[in-house]
PDB file of C-alpha atoms in Angstrom:
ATOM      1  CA  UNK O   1      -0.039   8.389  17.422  1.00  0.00           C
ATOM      2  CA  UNK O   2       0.852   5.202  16.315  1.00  0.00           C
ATOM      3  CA  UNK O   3       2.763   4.730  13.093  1.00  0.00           C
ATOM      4  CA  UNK O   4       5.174   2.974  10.887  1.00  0.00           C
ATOM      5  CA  UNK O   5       8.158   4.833   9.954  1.00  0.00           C
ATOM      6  CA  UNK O   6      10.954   3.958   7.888  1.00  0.00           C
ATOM      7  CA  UNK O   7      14.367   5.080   9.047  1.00  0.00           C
ATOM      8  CA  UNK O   8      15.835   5.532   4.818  1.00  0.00           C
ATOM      9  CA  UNK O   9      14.244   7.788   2.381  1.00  0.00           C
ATOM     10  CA  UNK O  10      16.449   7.619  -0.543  1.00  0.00           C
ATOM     11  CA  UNK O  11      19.120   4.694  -0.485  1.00  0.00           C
ATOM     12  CA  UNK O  12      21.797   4.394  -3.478  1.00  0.00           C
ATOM     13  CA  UNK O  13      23.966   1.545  -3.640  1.00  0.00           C
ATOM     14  CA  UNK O  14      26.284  -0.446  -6.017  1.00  0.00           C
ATOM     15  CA  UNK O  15      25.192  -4.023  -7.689  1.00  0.00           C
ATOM     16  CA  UNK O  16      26.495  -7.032  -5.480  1.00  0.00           C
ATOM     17  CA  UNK O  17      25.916  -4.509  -2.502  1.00  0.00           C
ATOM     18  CA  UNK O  18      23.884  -5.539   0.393  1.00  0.00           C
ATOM     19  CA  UNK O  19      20.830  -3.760   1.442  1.00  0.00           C
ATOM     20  CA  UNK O  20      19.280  -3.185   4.688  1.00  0.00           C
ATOM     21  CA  UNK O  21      15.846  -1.402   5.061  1.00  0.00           C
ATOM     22  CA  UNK O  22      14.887  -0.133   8.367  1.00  0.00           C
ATOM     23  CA  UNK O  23      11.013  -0.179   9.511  1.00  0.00           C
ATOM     24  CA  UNK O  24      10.212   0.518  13.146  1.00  0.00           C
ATOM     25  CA  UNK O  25       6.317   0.351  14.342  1.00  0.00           C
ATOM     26  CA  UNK O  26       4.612   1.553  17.526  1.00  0.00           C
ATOM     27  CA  UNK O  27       1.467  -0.712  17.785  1.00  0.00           C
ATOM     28  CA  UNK O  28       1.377  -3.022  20.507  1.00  0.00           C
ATOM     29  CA  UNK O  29      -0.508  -6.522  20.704  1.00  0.00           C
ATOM     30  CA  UNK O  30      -0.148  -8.641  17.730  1.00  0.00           C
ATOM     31  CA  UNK O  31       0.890  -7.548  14.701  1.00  0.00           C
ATOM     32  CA  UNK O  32       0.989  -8.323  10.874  1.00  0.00           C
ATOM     33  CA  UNK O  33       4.309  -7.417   9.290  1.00  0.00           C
ATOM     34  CA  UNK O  34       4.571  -6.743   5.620  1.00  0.00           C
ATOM     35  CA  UNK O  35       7.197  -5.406   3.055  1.00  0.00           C
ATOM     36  CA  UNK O  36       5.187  -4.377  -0.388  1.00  0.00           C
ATOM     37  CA  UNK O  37       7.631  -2.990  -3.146  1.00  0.00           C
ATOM     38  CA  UNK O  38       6.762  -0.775  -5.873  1.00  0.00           C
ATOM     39  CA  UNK O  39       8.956  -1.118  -9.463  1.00  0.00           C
ATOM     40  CA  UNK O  40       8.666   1.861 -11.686  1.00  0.00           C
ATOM     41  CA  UNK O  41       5.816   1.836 -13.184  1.00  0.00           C
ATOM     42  CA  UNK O  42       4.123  -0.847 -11.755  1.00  0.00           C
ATOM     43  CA  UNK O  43       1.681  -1.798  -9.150  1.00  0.00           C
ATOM     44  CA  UNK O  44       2.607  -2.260  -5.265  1.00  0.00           C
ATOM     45  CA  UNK O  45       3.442  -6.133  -5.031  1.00  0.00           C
ATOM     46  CA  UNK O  46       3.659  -7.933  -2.395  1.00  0.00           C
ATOM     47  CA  UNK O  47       7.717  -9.098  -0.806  1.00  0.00           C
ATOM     48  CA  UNK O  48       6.604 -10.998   1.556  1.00  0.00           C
ATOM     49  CA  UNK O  49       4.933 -11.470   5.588  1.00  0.00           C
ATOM     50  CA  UNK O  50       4.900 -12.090   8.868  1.00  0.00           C
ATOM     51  CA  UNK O  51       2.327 -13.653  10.822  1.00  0.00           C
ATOM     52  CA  UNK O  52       4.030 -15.431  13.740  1.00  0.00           C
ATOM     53  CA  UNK O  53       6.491 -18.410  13.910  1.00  0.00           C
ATOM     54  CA  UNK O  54       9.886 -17.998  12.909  1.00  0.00           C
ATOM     55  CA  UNK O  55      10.549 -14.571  12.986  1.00  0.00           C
ATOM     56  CA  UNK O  56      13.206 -14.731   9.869  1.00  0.00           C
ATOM     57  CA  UNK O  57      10.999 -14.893   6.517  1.00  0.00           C
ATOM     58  CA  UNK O  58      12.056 -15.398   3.505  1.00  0.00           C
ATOM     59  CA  UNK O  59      10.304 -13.831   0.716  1.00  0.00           C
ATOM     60  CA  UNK O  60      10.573 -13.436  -3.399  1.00  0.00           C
ATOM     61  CA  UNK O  61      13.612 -12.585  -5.047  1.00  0.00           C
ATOM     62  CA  UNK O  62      16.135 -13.395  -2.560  1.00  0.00           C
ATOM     63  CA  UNK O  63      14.752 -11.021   0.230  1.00  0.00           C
ATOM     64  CA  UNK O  64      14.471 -11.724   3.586  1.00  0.00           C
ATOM     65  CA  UNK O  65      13.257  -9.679   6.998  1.00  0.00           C
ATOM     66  CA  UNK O  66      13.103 -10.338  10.499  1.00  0.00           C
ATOM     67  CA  UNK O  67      11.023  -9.484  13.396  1.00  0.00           C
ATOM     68  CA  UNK O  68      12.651  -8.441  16.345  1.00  0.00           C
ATOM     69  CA  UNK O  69       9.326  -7.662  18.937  1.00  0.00           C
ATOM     70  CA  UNK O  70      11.617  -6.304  21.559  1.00  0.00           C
ATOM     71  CA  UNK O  71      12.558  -3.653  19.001  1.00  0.00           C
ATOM     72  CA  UNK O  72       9.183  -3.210  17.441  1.00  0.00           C
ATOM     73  CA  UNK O  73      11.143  -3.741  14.086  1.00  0.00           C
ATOM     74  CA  UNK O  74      10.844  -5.686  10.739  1.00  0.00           C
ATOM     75  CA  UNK O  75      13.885  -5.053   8.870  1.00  0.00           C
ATOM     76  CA  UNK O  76      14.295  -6.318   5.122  1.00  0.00           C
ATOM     77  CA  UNK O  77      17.461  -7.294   3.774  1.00  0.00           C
ATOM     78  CA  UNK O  78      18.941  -8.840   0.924  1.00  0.00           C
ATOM     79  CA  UNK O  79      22.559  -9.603   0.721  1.00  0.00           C
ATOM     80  CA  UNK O  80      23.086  -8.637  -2.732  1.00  0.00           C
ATOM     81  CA  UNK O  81      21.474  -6.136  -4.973  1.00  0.00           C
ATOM     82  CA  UNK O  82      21.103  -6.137  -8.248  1.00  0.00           C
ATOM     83  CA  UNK O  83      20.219  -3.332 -11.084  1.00  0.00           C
ATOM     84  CA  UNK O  84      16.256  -4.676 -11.305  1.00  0.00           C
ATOM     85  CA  UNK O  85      16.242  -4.164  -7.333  1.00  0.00           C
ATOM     86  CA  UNK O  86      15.288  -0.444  -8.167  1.00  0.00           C
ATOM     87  CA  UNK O  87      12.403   0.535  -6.865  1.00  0.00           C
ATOM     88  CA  UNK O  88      10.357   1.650  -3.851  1.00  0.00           C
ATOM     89  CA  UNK O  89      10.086  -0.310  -0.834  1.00  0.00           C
ATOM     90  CA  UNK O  90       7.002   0.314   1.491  1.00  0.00           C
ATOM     91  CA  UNK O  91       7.167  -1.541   5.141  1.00  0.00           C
ATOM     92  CA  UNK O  92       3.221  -1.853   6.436  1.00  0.00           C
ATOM     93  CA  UNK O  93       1.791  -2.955   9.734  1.00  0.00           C
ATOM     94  CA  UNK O  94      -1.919  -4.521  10.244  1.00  0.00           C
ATOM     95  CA  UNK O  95      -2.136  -4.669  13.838  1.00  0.00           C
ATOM     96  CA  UNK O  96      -4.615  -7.072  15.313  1.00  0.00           C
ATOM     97  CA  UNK O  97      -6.180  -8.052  11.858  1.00  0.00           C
ATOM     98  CA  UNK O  98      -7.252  -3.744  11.407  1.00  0.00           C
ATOM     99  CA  UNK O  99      -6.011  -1.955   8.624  1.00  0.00           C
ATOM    100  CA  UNK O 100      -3.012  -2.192   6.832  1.00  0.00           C
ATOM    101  CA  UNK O 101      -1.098   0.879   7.195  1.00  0.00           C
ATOM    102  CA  UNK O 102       2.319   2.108   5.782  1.00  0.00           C
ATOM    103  CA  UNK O 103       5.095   3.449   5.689  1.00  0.00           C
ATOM    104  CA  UNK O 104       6.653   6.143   3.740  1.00  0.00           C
ATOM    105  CA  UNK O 105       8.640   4.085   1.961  1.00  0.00           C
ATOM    106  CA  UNK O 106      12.092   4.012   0.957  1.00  0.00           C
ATOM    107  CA  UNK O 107      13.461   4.725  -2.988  1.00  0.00           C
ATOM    108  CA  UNK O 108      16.199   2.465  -3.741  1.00  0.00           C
ATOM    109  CA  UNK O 109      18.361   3.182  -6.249  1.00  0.00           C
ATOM    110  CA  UNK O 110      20.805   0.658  -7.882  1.00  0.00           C
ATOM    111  CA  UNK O 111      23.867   1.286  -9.744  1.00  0.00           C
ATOM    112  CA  UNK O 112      24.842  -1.242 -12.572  1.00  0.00           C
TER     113      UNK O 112
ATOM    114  CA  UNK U   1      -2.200 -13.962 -12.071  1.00  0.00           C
ATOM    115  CA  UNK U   2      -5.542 -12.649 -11.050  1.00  0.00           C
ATOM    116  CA  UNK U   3      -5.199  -8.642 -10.692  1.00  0.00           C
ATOM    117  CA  UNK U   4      -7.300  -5.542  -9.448  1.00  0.00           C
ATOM    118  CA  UNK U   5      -8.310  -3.474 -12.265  1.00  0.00           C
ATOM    119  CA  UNK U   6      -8.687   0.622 -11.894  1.00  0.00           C
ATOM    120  CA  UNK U   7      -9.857   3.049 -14.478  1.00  0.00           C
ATOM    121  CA  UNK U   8      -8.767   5.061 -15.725  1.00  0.00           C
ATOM    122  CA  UNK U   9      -5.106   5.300 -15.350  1.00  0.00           C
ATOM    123  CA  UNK U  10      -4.604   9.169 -15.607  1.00  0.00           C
ATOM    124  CA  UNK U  11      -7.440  11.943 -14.761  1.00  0.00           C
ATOM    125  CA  UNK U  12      -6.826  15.630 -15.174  1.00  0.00           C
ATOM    126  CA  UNK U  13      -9.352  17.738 -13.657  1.00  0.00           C
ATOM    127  CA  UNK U  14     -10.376  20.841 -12.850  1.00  0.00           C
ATOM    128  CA  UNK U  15     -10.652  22.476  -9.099  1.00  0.00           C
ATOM    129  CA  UNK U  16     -14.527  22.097  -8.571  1.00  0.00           C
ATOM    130  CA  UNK U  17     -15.225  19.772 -11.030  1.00  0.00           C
ATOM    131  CA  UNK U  18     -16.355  15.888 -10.068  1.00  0.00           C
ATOM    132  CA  UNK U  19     -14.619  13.171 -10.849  1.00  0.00           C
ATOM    133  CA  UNK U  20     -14.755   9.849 -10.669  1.00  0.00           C
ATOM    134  CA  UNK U  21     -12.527   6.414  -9.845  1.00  0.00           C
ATOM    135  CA  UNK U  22     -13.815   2.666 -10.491  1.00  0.00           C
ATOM    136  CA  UNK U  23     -12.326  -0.568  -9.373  1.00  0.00           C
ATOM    137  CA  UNK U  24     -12.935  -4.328  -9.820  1.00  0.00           C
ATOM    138  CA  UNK U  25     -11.364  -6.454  -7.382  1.00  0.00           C
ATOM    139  CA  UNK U  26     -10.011  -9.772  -8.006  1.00  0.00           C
ATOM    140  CA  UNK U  27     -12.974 -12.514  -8.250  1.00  0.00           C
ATOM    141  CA  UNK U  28     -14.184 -13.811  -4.717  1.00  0.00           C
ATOM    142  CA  UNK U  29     -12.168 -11.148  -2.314  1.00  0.00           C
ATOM    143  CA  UNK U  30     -14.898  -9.802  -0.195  1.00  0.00           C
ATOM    144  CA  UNK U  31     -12.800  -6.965   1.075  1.00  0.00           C
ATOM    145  CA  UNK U  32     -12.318  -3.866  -1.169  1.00  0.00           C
ATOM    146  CA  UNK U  33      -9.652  -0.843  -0.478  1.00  0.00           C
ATOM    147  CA  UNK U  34      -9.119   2.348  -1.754  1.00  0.00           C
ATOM    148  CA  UNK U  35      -6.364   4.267  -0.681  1.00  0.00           C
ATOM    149  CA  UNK U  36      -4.819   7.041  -1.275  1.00  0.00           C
ATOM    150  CA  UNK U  37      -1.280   8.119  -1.894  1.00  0.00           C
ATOM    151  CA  UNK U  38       0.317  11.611  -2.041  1.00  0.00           C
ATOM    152  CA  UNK U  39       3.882  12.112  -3.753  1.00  0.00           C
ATOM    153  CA  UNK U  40       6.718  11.269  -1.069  1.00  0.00           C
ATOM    154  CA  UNK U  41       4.543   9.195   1.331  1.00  0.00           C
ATOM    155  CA  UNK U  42       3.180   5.991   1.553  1.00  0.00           C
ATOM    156  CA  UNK U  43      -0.689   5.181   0.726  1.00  0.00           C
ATOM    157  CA  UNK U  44      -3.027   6.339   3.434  1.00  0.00           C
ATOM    158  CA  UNK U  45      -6.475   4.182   3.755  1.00  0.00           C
ATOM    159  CA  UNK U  46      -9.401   6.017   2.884  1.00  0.00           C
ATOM    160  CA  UNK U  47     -12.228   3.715   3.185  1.00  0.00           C
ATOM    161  CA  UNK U  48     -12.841  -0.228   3.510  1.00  0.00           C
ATOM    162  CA  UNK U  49     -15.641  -2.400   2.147  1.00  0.00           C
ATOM    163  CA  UNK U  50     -16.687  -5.996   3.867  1.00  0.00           C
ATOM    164  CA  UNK U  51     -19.126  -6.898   0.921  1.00  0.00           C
ATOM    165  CA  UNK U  52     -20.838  -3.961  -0.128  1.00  0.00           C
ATOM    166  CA  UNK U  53     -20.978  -3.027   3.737  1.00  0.00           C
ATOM    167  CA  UNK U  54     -18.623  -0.039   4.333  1.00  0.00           C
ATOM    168  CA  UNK U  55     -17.001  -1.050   7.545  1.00  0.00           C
ATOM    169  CA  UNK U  56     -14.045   1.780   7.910  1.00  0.00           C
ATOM    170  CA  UNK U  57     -14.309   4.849   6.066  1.00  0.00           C
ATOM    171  CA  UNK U  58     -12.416   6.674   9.322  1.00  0.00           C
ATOM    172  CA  UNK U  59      -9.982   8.782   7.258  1.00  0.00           C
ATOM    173  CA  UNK U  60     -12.591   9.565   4.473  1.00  0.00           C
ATOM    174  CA  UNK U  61     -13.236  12.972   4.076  1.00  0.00           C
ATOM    175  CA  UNK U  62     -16.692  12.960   3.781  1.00  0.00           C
ATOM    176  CA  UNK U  63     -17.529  16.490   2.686  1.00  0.00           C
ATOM    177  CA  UNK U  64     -16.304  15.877  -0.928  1.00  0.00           C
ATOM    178  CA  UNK U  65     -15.543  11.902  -1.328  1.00  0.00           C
ATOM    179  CA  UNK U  66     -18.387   9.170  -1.617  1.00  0.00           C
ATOM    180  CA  UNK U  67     -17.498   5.267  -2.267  1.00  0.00           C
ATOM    181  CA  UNK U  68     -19.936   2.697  -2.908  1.00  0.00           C
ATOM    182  CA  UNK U  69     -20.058  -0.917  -3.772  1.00  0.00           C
ATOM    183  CA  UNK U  70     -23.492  -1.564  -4.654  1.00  0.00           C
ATOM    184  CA  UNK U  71     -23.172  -5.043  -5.221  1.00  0.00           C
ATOM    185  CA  UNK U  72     -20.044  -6.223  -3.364  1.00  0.00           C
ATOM    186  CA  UNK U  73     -17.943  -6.706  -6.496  1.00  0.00           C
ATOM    187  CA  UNK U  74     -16.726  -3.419  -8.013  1.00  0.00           C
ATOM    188  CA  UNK U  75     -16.131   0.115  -6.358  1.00  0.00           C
ATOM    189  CA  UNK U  76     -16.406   3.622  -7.589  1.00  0.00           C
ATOM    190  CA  UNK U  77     -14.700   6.429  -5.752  1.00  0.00           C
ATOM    191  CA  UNK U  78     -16.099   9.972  -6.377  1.00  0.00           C
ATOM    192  CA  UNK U  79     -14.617  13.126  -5.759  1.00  0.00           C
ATOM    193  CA  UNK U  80     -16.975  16.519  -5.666  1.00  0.00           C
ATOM    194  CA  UNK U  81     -15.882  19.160  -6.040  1.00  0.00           C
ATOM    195  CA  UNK U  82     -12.099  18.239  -6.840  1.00  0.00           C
ATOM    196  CA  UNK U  83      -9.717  20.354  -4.558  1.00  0.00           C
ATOM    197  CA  UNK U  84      -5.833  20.907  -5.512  1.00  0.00           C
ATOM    198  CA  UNK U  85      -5.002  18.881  -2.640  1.00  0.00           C
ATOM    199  CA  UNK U  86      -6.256  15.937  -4.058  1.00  0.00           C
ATOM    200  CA  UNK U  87      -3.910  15.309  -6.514  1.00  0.00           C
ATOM    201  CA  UNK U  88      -2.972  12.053  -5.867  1.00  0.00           C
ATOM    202  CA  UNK U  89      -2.216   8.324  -6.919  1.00  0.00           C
ATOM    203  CA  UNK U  90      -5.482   6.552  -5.942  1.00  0.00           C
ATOM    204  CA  UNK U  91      -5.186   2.755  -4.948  1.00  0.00           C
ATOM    205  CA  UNK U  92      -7.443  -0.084  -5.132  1.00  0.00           C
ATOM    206  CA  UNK U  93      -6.989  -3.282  -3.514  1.00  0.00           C
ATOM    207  CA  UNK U  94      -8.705  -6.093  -2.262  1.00  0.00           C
ATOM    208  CA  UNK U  95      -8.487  -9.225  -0.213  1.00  0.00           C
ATOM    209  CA  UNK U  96      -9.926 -12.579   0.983  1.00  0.00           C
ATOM    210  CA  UNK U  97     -10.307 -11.831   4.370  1.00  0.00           C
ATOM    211  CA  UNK U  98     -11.296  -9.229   6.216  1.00  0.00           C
ATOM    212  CA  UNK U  99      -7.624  -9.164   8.129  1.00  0.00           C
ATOM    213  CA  UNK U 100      -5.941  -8.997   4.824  1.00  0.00           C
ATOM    214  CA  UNK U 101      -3.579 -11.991   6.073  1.00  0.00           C
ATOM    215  CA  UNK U 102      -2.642 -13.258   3.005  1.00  0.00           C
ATOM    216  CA  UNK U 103      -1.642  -9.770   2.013  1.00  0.00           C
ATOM    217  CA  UNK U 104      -3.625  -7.021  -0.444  1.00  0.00           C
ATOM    218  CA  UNK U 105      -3.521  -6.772  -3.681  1.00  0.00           C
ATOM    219  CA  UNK U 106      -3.048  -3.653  -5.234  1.00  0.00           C
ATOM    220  CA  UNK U 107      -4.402  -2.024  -8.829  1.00  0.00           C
ATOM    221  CA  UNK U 108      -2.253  -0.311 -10.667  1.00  0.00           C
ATOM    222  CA  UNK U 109      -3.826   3.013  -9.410  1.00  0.00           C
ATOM    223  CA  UNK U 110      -5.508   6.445 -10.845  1.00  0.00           C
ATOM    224  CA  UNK U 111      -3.434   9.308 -10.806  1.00  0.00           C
ATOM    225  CA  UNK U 112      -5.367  12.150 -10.324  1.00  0.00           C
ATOM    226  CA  UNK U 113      -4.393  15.616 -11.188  1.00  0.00           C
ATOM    227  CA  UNK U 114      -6.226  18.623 -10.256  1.00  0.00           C
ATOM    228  CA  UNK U 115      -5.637  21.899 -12.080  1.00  0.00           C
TER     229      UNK U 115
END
């Protein structure tokens, strides 16, 4: 079946730490890449996208992820954390313009 | 900043009962979402509007849920009867496009508890 699975379920890490995310998808044809995070108590928001281009993108608060097709992979990073990084991070896939669908997501949990 | 607005925030219900979920997407997006997301997973699409045209309602259960968008602004999502196993964070979102290119954006959710 095809799906979008994220390799981390719980990550803890220090502040100033740098963060990887792992998100692996197996749709094929063109894709629509997304990270979404969740704070607590808050609304999914979007991190940012990729469409097609450069396939390093930059997104809000100092995040980035790249697309790597031959590895059907979209990993976020961010090169250091800090406490208000906390949250839950959802990778998501809209192949060929269908619907959006996610991953598990991954709880990250930063320690001041 | 525009945002998609759910009601209510918190339902408790019991098994068998009906319940109900409403959401007004942000002005001019012509695609509505509701999805659905259990504890430990991410949110699972239940059914998409185009207008008030349902145009994927694949992983709707169709026994017990109904959505409708009568006019092709706001949604309601109902539930009869209630099961355990639908205790759940509902989500609302909506888009400009029907590709959802520019990204959803989500409501703040119902979390549904069934007792």
């Amino acid at each position: 079946a095809q799906s979008v699975s994220q390799h981390n379920h719980h990550v803890i890490l220090s502040e100033a730490a740098s963060l990887e995310l792992g998100c692996n998808y197996s749709y094929g044809g063109t894709v629509n890449l997304f990270w979404y995070v969740q704070y607590p108590g808050q609304h999914l928001q979007l991190l940012l996208k990729y469409f097609s281009g450069d396939p390093l993108v930059k997104g809000i608060k100092g995040f980035e992820a790249e697309f790597i097709k031959s590895k059907f992979s979209f990993n976020l990073r961010k090169p250091s954390v800090q406490w208000s990084d906390t949250a839950e991070y959802f990778c998501a896939v809209n192949p060929n313009d269908y619907k959006l669908s996610f991953g598990a997501g991954t709880t990250v949990t930063v320690r001041a | 900043e525009a945002e998609v607005a759910q009601s209510p925030r918190y339902k408790i219900t019991e098994k068998s009962q009906a319940v109900a979920f409403w959401c007004d997407p942000i002005s001019g997006h012509a695609t509505l979402y509701w999805y659905r997301q259990i504890l430990g997973q991410g949110p699972e699409l239940l059914v998409q509007f185009q207008d008030e045209s349902v145009v994927d309602d694949s992983q709707l259960p169709k026994d017990r849920f109904s959505a409708e968008r009568l006019k092709g602004v706001d949604s309601t999502l109902k539930i009869q009867p209630a099961e355990l196993g639908d205790s759940a964070m509902y989500l609302c979102a909506s888009s400009l496009d029907s590709g959802g290119r520019d990204g959803y954006t989500f409501g703040s959710g119902t979390r549904l508890t069934v007792v």
